[in-house]
Amino acid sequence: NAGVTQTPKFRVLKTGQSMTLLCAQDMNHEYMYWYRQDPGMGLRLIHYSVGEGTTAKGEVPDGYNVSRLKKQNFLLGLESAAPSQTSVYFCASSVQGARTEAFFGQGTRLTVV
Amino acid sequence: AQSVTQLDSQVPVFEEAPVELRCNYSSSVSVYLFWYVQYPNQGLQLLLKYLSGSTLVKGINGFEAEFNKSQTSFHLRKPSVHISDTAEYFCAVSTTGDYKLSFGAGTTVTVRA
């Protein structure tokens, strides 16, 4: 069982470069989320999706874009990376919103220099 | 909007001793409460959740938590910890109709022999 898979696991970017993080889930979940984790701040929601073709902003959406063209995939894009986006990024999915268990990927450690 | 406060950022504890991790929440409506655990270099996984009913909730790995509505708390306990319980623990809250979780800042538990 793969669950939630994130690609890549590690990445170093230069300021101003762009990249896309891929999240894939094989559990047929409707809801998908992108969080960032920073020391002492817990997890903060960047964007989320409640179904294929839908996206919505979370707490900290600035500098990020997302797309959900297929139900199983949720892409997070950084158009022009900044050092403040150095973080660990987690993707998660759930069956039916926030009262059901969220399943998390292993994380992507991104460093912007 | 709801929020979560984890009262301890670091909890050192000796093996086989009990541990309690404190979590307080604020919300003007009914809440759903969760504890997630993150082992080193891994994603988060669900320990336990409170949706309704009995205020004492039992989870995996011998953990339990008690929902106290009057004190707006959801403290996590384990009567006897193991070295393998060394991890970061996150309290999270959501409300009816909400699609997403709000996480606390996390509590790092270090178990020593």
PDB file of C-alpha atoms in Angstrom:
ATOM      1  CA  ASN A   1       0.000   0.000   0.000  1.00  0.00           C
ATOM      2  CA  ALA A   2       1.596   3.241  -1.165  1.00  0.00           C
ATOM      3  CA  GLY A   3      -0.858   5.637   0.549  1.00  0.00           C
ATOM      4  CA  VAL A   4       0.342   9.193  -0.039  1.00  0.00           C
ATOM      5  CA  THR A   5       3.544   9.627  -2.031  1.00  0.00           C
ATOM      6  CA  GLN A   6       5.440  12.889  -2.370  1.00  0.00           C
ATOM      7  CA  THR A   7       8.030  13.672  -5.012  1.00  0.00           C
ATOM      8  CA  PRO A   8      10.800  14.765  -4.577  1.00  0.00           C
ATOM      9  CA  LYS A   9      11.953  14.073  -1.010  1.00  0.00           C
ATOM     10  CA  PHE A  10      14.686  16.703  -1.005  1.00  0.00           C
ATOM     11  CA  ARG A  11      15.396  19.751  -3.147  1.00  0.00           C
ATOM     12  CA  VAL A  12      17.686  22.757  -3.071  1.00  0.00           C
ATOM     13  CA  LEU A  13      16.600  25.777  -5.110  1.00  0.00           C
ATOM     14  CA  LYS A  14      18.190  29.099  -5.834  1.00  0.00           C
ATOM     15  CA  THR A  15      16.190  32.237  -5.120  1.00  0.00           C
ATOM     16  CA  GLY A  16      13.918  32.978  -8.043  1.00  0.00           C
ATOM     17  CA  GLN A  17      13.816  29.444  -9.421  1.00  0.00           C
ATOM     18  CA  SER A  18      10.561  27.606  -9.833  1.00  0.00           C
ATOM     19  CA  MET A  19       9.560  24.047  -9.025  1.00  0.00           C
ATOM     20  CA  THR A  20       6.580  21.752  -8.624  1.00  0.00           C
ATOM     21  CA  LEU A  21       5.988  19.297  -5.809  1.00  0.00           C
ATOM     22  CA  LEU A  22       3.888  16.289  -6.691  1.00  0.00           C
ATOM     23  CA  CYS A  23       1.543  14.472  -4.331  1.00  0.00           C
ATOM     24  CA  ALA A  24      -0.152  11.247  -5.350  1.00  0.00           C
ATOM     25  CA  GLN A  25      -2.639   9.197  -3.327  1.00  0.00           C
ATOM     26  CA  ASP A  26      -4.043   5.787  -4.167  1.00  0.00           C
ATOM     27  CA  MET A  27      -6.890   5.708  -1.618  1.00  0.00           C
ATOM     28  CA  ASN A  28      -9.525   7.426  -3.784  1.00  0.00           C
ATOM     29  CA  HIS A  29      -9.771  10.277  -1.271  1.00  0.00           C
ATOM     30  CA  GLU A  30     -11.713  13.394  -2.194  1.00  0.00           C
ATOM     31  CA  TYR A  31      -9.837  15.834   0.025  1.00  0.00           C
ATOM     32  CA  MET A  32      -6.185  16.736  -0.362  1.00  0.00           C
ATOM     33  CA  TYR A  33      -4.021  19.259   1.463  1.00  0.00           C
ATOM     34  CA  TRP A  34      -0.626  20.914   1.342  1.00  0.00           C
ATOM     35  CA  TYR A  35       0.966  21.950   4.642  1.00  0.00           C
ATOM     36  CA  ARG A  36       4.301  23.470   5.511  1.00  0.00           C
ATOM     37  CA  GLN A  37       6.088  22.627   8.763  1.00  0.00           C
ATOM     38  CA  ASP A  38       8.432  25.111  10.399  1.00  0.00           C
ATOM     39  CA  PRO A  39      10.111  24.758  13.809  1.00  0.00           C
ATOM     40  CA  GLY A  40       7.893  25.926  16.656  1.00  0.00           C
ATOM     41  CA  MET A  41       4.970  26.667  14.338  1.00  0.00           C
ATOM     42  CA  GLY A  42       3.428  23.266  13.780  1.00  0.00           C
ATOM     43  CA  LEU A  43       1.788  22.634  10.442  1.00  0.00           C
ATOM     44  CA  ARG A  44       0.207  25.475   8.523  1.00  0.00           C
ATOM     45  CA  LEU A  45      -2.190  24.911   5.668  1.00  0.00           C
ATOM     46  CA  ILE A  46      -1.113  26.325   2.318  1.00  0.00           C
ATOM     47  CA  HIS A  47      -3.875  25.177  -0.053  1.00  0.00           C
ATOM     48  CA  TYR A  48      -6.422  22.421  -0.105  1.00  0.00           C
ATOM     49  CA  SER A  49      -8.838  20.706  -2.472  1.00  0.00           C
ATOM     50  CA  VAL A  50     -12.231  19.165  -1.814  1.00  0.00           C
ATOM     51  CA  GLY A  51     -12.389  17.305  -5.103  1.00  0.00           C
ATOM     52  CA  GLU A  52     -11.021  16.986  -8.610  1.00  0.00           C
ATOM     53  CA  GLY A  53     -10.843  20.357 -10.327  1.00  0.00           C
ATOM     54  CA  THR A  54     -11.265  22.381  -7.119  1.00  0.00           C
ATOM     55  CA  THR A  55      -8.736  24.260  -5.006  1.00  0.00           C
ATOM     56  CA  ALA A  56      -8.930  26.727  -2.127  1.00  0.00           C
ATOM     57  CA  LYS A  57      -6.558  28.891  -0.115  1.00  0.00           C
ATOM     58  CA  GLY A  58      -5.423  27.977   3.346  1.00  0.00           C
ATOM     59  CA  GLU A  59      -3.657  30.029   6.011  1.00  0.00           C
ATOM     60  CA  VAL A  60      -0.431  30.804   4.121  1.00  0.00           C
ATOM     61  CA  PRO A  61      -1.117  30.694   0.352  1.00  0.00           C
ATOM     62  CA  ASP A  62       1.086  33.566  -0.830  1.00  0.00           C
ATOM     63  CA  GLY A  63       3.851  32.525  -3.214  1.00  0.00           C
ATOM     64  CA  TYR A  64       2.267  29.140  -3.976  1.00  0.00           C
ATOM     65  CA  ASN A  65      -0.145  27.799  -6.558  1.00  0.00           C
ATOM     66  CA  VAL A  66      -1.851  24.421  -6.789  1.00  0.00           C
ATOM     67  CA  SER A  67      -3.720  22.281  -9.259  1.00  0.00           C
ATOM     68  CA  ARG A  68      -5.907  19.169  -8.968  1.00  0.00           C
ATOM     69  CA  LEU A  69      -6.485  18.030 -12.523  1.00  0.00           C
ATOM     70  CA  LYS A  70      -6.789  14.388 -11.514  1.00  0.00           C
ATOM     71  CA  LYS A  71      -8.414  13.116  -8.328  1.00  0.00           C
ATOM     72  CA  GLN A  72      -5.318  11.235  -7.239  1.00  0.00           C
ATOM     73  CA  ASN A  73      -2.810  14.066  -7.768  1.00  0.00           C
ATOM     74  CA  PHE A  74      -2.343  17.421  -6.064  1.00  0.00           C
ATOM     75  CA  LEU A  75       0.487  19.636  -7.313  1.00  0.00           C
ATOM     76  CA  LEU A  76       2.094  22.482  -5.402  1.00  0.00           C
ATOM     77  CA  GLY A  77       3.997  25.069  -7.421  1.00  0.00           C
ATOM     78  CA  LEU A  78       6.476  27.714  -6.415  1.00  0.00           C
ATOM     79  CA  GLU A  79       6.815  30.219  -9.254  1.00  0.00           C
ATOM     80  CA  SER A  80       9.706  32.258  -7.827  1.00  0.00           C
ATOM     81  CA  ALA A  81      11.232  30.660  -4.765  1.00  0.00           C
ATOM     82  CA  ALA A  82      12.276  32.790  -1.788  1.00  0.00           C
ATOM     83  CA  PRO A  83      14.405  31.868   1.258  1.00  0.00           C
ATOM     84  CA  SER A  84      11.259  32.251   3.407  1.00  0.00           C
ATOM     85  CA  GLN A  85       9.884  29.193   1.619  1.00  0.00           C
ATOM     86  CA  THR A  86      12.596  26.990   3.066  1.00  0.00           C
ATOM     87  CA  SER A  87      10.535  24.422   4.943  1.00  0.00           C
ATOM     88  CA  VAL A  88       9.327  20.858   5.073  1.00  0.00           C
ATOM     89  CA  TYR A  89       6.219  20.370   2.951  1.00  0.00           C
ATOM     90  CA  PHE A  90       3.635  17.706   3.686  1.00  0.00           C
ATOM     91  CA  CYS A  91       0.804  16.519   1.544  1.00  0.00           C
ATOM     92  CA  ALA A  92      -2.203  14.825   3.126  1.00  0.00           C
ATOM     93  CA  SER A  93      -5.480  13.314   2.003  1.00  0.00           C
ATOM     94  CA  SER A  94      -8.722  12.327   3.699  1.00  0.00           C
ATOM     95  CA  VAL A  95     -11.960  10.647   2.804  1.00  0.00           C
ATOM     96  CA  GLN A  96     -14.420  13.242   3.952  1.00  0.00           C
ATOM     97  CA  GLY A  97     -12.953  16.435   5.287  1.00  0.00           C
ATOM     98  CA  ALA A  98     -11.544  17.236   8.670  1.00  0.00           C
ATOM     99  CA  ARG A  99     -13.526  14.836  10.859  1.00  0.00           C
ATOM    100  CA  THR A 100     -11.944  11.859   9.119  1.00  0.00           C
ATOM    101  CA  GLU A 101      -8.360  10.704   9.476  1.00  0.00           C
ATOM    102  CA  ALA A 102      -5.809  12.525   7.381  1.00  0.00           C
ATOM    103  CA  PHE A 103      -3.078  10.406   5.807  1.00  0.00           C
ATOM    104  CA  PHE A 104       0.244  12.143   5.335  1.00  0.00           C
ATOM    105  CA  GLY A 105       3.110  11.717   2.927  1.00  0.00           C
ATOM    106  CA  GLN A 106       6.732  11.470   4.054  1.00  0.00           C
ATOM    107  CA  GLY A 107       7.430  15.116   3.374  1.00  0.00           C
ATOM    108  CA  THR A 108       9.627  17.157   1.031  1.00  0.00           C
ATOM    109  CA  ARG A 109      12.516  19.068   2.545  1.00  0.00           C
ATOM    110  CA  LEU A 110      13.027  22.221   0.477  1.00  0.00           C
ATOM    111  CA  THR A 111      15.913  24.629   0.933  1.00  0.00           C
ATOM    112  CA  VAL A 112      15.996  27.929  -0.933  1.00  0.00           C
ATOM    113  CA  VAL A 113      19.409  29.589  -1.021  1.00  0.00           C
TER     114      VAL A 113
ATOM    115  CA  ALA B   1     -12.047  30.438  13.853  1.00  0.00           C
ATOM    116  CA  GLN B   2     -10.586  27.759  16.040  1.00  0.00           C
ATOM    117  CA  SER B   3      -7.066  27.532  17.420  1.00  0.00           C
ATOM    118  CA  VAL B   4      -4.919  25.122  19.393  1.00  0.00           C
ATOM    119  CA  THR B   5      -2.298  25.741  22.071  1.00  0.00           C
ATOM    120  CA  GLN B   6       0.118  23.043  23.138  1.00  0.00           C
ATOM    121  CA  LEU B   7       1.417  24.133  26.487  1.00  0.00           C
ATOM    122  CA  ASP B   8       4.760  22.329  26.440  1.00  0.00           C
ATOM    123  CA  SER B   9       7.239  22.507  23.594  1.00  0.00           C
ATOM    124  CA  GLN B  10       9.610  19.898  25.037  1.00  0.00           C
ATOM    125  CA  VAL B  11       8.906  17.036  27.448  1.00  0.00           C
ATOM    126  CA  PRO B  12      11.838  14.884  28.580  1.00  0.00           C
ATOM    127  CA  VAL B  13      10.802  11.685  30.339  1.00  0.00           C
ATOM    128  CA  PHE B  14      12.443   8.513  31.578  1.00  0.00           C
ATOM    129  CA  GLU B  15      11.544   5.130  30.158  1.00  0.00           C
ATOM    130  CA  GLU B  16       8.590   3.456  31.915  1.00  0.00           C
ATOM    131  CA  ALA B  17       7.497   6.754  33.479  1.00  0.00           C
ATOM    132  CA  PRO B  18       4.094   8.309  32.699  1.00  0.00           C
ATOM    133  CA  VAL B  19       3.734  11.256  30.374  1.00  0.00           C
ATOM    134  CA  GLU B  20       1.050  13.884  29.836  1.00  0.00           C
ATOM    135  CA  LEU B  21       0.980  16.304  26.921  1.00  0.00           C
ATOM    136  CA  ARG B  22      -1.297  19.285  27.345  1.00  0.00           C
ATOM    137  CA  CYS B  23      -3.528  20.727  24.653  1.00  0.00           C
ATOM    138  CA  ASN B  24      -6.045  23.562  24.924  1.00  0.00           C
ATOM    139  CA  TYR B  25      -8.301  24.747  22.135  1.00  0.00           C
ATOM    140  CA  SER B  26     -10.544  27.705  21.462  1.00  0.00           C
ATOM    141  CA  SER B  27     -13.689  27.553  19.393  1.00  0.00           C
ATOM    142  CA  SER B  28     -17.153  29.034  19.492  1.00  0.00           C
ATOM    143  CA  VAL B  29     -18.739  25.876  18.074  1.00  0.00           C
ATOM    144  CA  SER B  30     -18.518  22.144  18.622  1.00  0.00           C
ATOM    145  CA  VAL B  31     -15.127  20.681  17.841  1.00  0.00           C
ATOM    146  CA  TYR B  32     -13.452  17.516  16.668  1.00  0.00           C
ATOM    147  CA  LEU B  33     -10.087  16.884  18.305  1.00  0.00           C
ATOM    148  CA  PHE B  34      -7.091  14.833  17.214  1.00  0.00           C
ATOM    149  CA  TRP B  35      -3.618  13.826  18.290  1.00  0.00           C
ATOM    150  CA  TYR B  36      -1.071  13.002  15.621  1.00  0.00           C
ATOM    151  CA  VAL B  37       2.475  11.659  16.091  1.00  0.00           C
ATOM    152  CA  GLN B  38       5.494  12.330  13.905  1.00  0.00           C
ATOM    153  CA  TYR B  39       8.470   9.992  14.277  1.00  0.00           C
ATOM    154  CA  PRO B  40      11.839  11.326  13.123  1.00  0.00           C
ATOM    155  CA  ASN B  41      11.999  11.944   9.375  1.00  0.00           C
ATOM    156  CA  GLN B  42       8.488  10.661   8.798  1.00  0.00           C
ATOM    157  CA  GLY B  43       5.039  12.029   8.071  1.00  0.00           C
ATOM    158  CA  LEU B  44       2.301  12.352  10.659  1.00  0.00           C
ATOM    159  CA  GLN B  45       0.048   9.491  11.691  1.00  0.00           C
ATOM    160  CA  LEU B  46      -3.136   9.512  13.735  1.00  0.00           C
ATOM    161  CA  LEU B  47      -2.904   8.472  17.384  1.00  0.00           C
ATOM    162  CA  LEU B  48      -6.520   9.053  18.361  1.00  0.00           C
ATOM    163  CA  LYS B  49      -9.510  11.296  17.786  1.00  0.00           C
ATOM    164  CA  TYR B  50     -12.556  12.619  19.570  1.00  0.00           C
ATOM    165  CA  LEU B  51     -15.669  13.229  17.505  1.00  0.00           C
ATOM    166  CA  SER B  52     -18.469  12.775  20.052  1.00  0.00           C
ATOM    167  CA  GLY B  53     -19.631  10.470  22.841  1.00  0.00           C
ATOM    168  CA  SER B  54     -17.329   9.215  25.574  1.00  0.00           C
ATOM    169  CA  THR B  55     -14.876  11.860  26.672  1.00  0.00           C
ATOM    170  CA  LEU B  56     -12.103   9.311  27.276  1.00  0.00           C
ATOM    171  CA  VAL B  57     -10.609   8.234  23.992  1.00  0.00           C
ATOM    172  CA  LYS B  58      -8.165   5.365  23.573  1.00  0.00           C
ATOM    173  CA  GLY B  59      -5.705   5.291  20.720  1.00  0.00           C
ATOM    174  CA  ILE B  60      -2.848   3.268  19.358  1.00  0.00           C
ATOM    175  CA  ASN B  61       0.338   2.353  21.235  1.00  0.00           C
ATOM    176  CA  GLY B  62      -1.287   2.681  24.691  1.00  0.00           C
ATOM    177  CA  PHE B  63      -2.120   6.381  24.431  1.00  0.00           C
ATOM    178  CA  GLU B  64      -5.363   7.906  25.633  1.00  0.00           C
ATOM    179  CA  ALA B  65      -6.812  11.411  25.822  1.00  0.00           C
ATOM    180  CA  GLU B  66      -9.636  13.049  27.712  1.00  0.00           C
ATOM    181  CA  PHE B  67     -11.915  15.701  26.251  1.00  0.00           C
ATOM    182  CA  ASN B  68     -12.869  18.326  28.829  1.00  0.00           C
ATOM    183  CA  LYS B  69     -15.371  20.769  27.398  1.00  0.00           C
ATOM    184  CA  SER B  70     -15.508  23.067  30.417  1.00  0.00           C
ATOM    185  CA  GLN B  71     -11.733  23.484  30.405  1.00  0.00           C
ATOM    186  CA  THR B  72     -11.480  23.346  26.587  1.00  0.00           C
ATOM    187  CA  SER B  73      -8.716  20.789  26.872  1.00  0.00           C
ATOM    188  CA  PHE B  74      -7.722  17.516  25.234  1.00  0.00           C
ATOM    189  CA  HIS B  75      -4.677  16.239  27.123  1.00  0.00           C
ATOM    190  CA  LEU B  76      -2.816  13.149  25.932  1.00  0.00           C
ATOM    191  CA  ARG B  77      -1.499  10.566  28.384  1.00  0.00           C
ATOM    192  CA  LYS B  78       0.450   7.341  28.469  1.00  0.00           C
ATOM    193  CA  PRO B  79       1.037   5.491  31.749  1.00  0.00           C
ATOM    194  CA  SER B  80       4.422   4.029  30.813  1.00  0.00           C
ATOM    195  CA  VAL B  81       6.529   5.248  27.897  1.00  0.00           C
ATOM    196  CA  HIS B  82       9.100   3.409  25.811  1.00  0.00           C
ATOM    197  CA  ILE B  83      12.181   4.643  23.998  1.00  0.00           C
ATOM    198  CA  SER B  84      10.212   4.187  20.771  1.00  0.00           C
ATOM    199  CA  ASP B  85       7.722   6.877  21.885  1.00  0.00           C
ATOM    200  CA  THR B  86      10.365   9.524  21.208  1.00  0.00           C
ATOM    201  CA  ALA B  87       8.642  11.715  18.633  1.00  0.00           C
ATOM    202  CA  GLU B  88       6.848  14.995  18.062  1.00  0.00           C
ATOM    203  CA  TYR B  89       3.175  15.088  18.983  1.00  0.00           C
ATOM    204  CA  PHE B  90       0.623  17.423  17.485  1.00  0.00           C
ATOM    205  CA  CYS B  91      -2.819  18.331  18.747  1.00  0.00           C
ATOM    206  CA  ALA B  92      -5.296  19.404  16.069  1.00  0.00           C
ATOM    207  CA  VAL B  93      -8.858  20.698  15.923  1.00  0.00           C
ATOM    208  CA  SER B  94     -11.600  21.058  13.357  1.00  0.00           C
ATOM    209  CA  THR B  95     -15.261  21.979  13.490  1.00  0.00           C
ATOM    210  CA  THR B  96     -18.495  20.895  11.858  1.00  0.00           C
ATOM    211  CA  GLY B  97     -18.480  21.803   8.193  1.00  0.00           C
ATOM    212  CA  ASP B  98     -14.783  22.603   8.208  1.00  0.00           C
ATOM    213  CA  TYR B  99     -12.602  20.971   5.603  1.00  0.00           C
ATOM    214  CA  LYS B 100      -9.290  21.348   7.344  1.00  0.00           C
ATOM    215  CA  LEU B 101      -7.385  20.807  10.548  1.00  0.00           C
ATOM    216  CA  SER B 102      -5.743  23.494  12.639  1.00  0.00           C
ATOM    217  CA  PHE B 103      -2.580  22.219  14.318  1.00  0.00           C
ATOM    218  CA  GLY B 104      -0.801  23.206  17.485  1.00  0.00           C
ATOM    219  CA  ALA B 105       2.921  23.992  17.476  1.00  0.00           C
ATOM    220  CA  GLY B 106       3.845  20.499  18.604  1.00  0.00           C
ATOM    221  CA  THR B 107       5.418  18.882  21.672  1.00  0.00           C
ATOM    222  CA  THR B 108       8.704  17.026  21.368  1.00  0.00           C
ATOM    223  CA  VAL B 109       8.869  14.019  23.665  1.00  0.00           C
ATOM    224  CA  THR B 110      12.304  12.583  24.373  1.00  0.00           C
ATOM    225  CA  VAL B 111      12.361   9.283  26.252  1.00  0.00           C
ATOM    226  CA  ARG B 112      15.594   8.414  28.031  1.00  0.00           C
ATOM    227  CA  ALA B 113      16.703   5.095  29.457  1.00  0.00           C
TER     228      ALA B 113
END
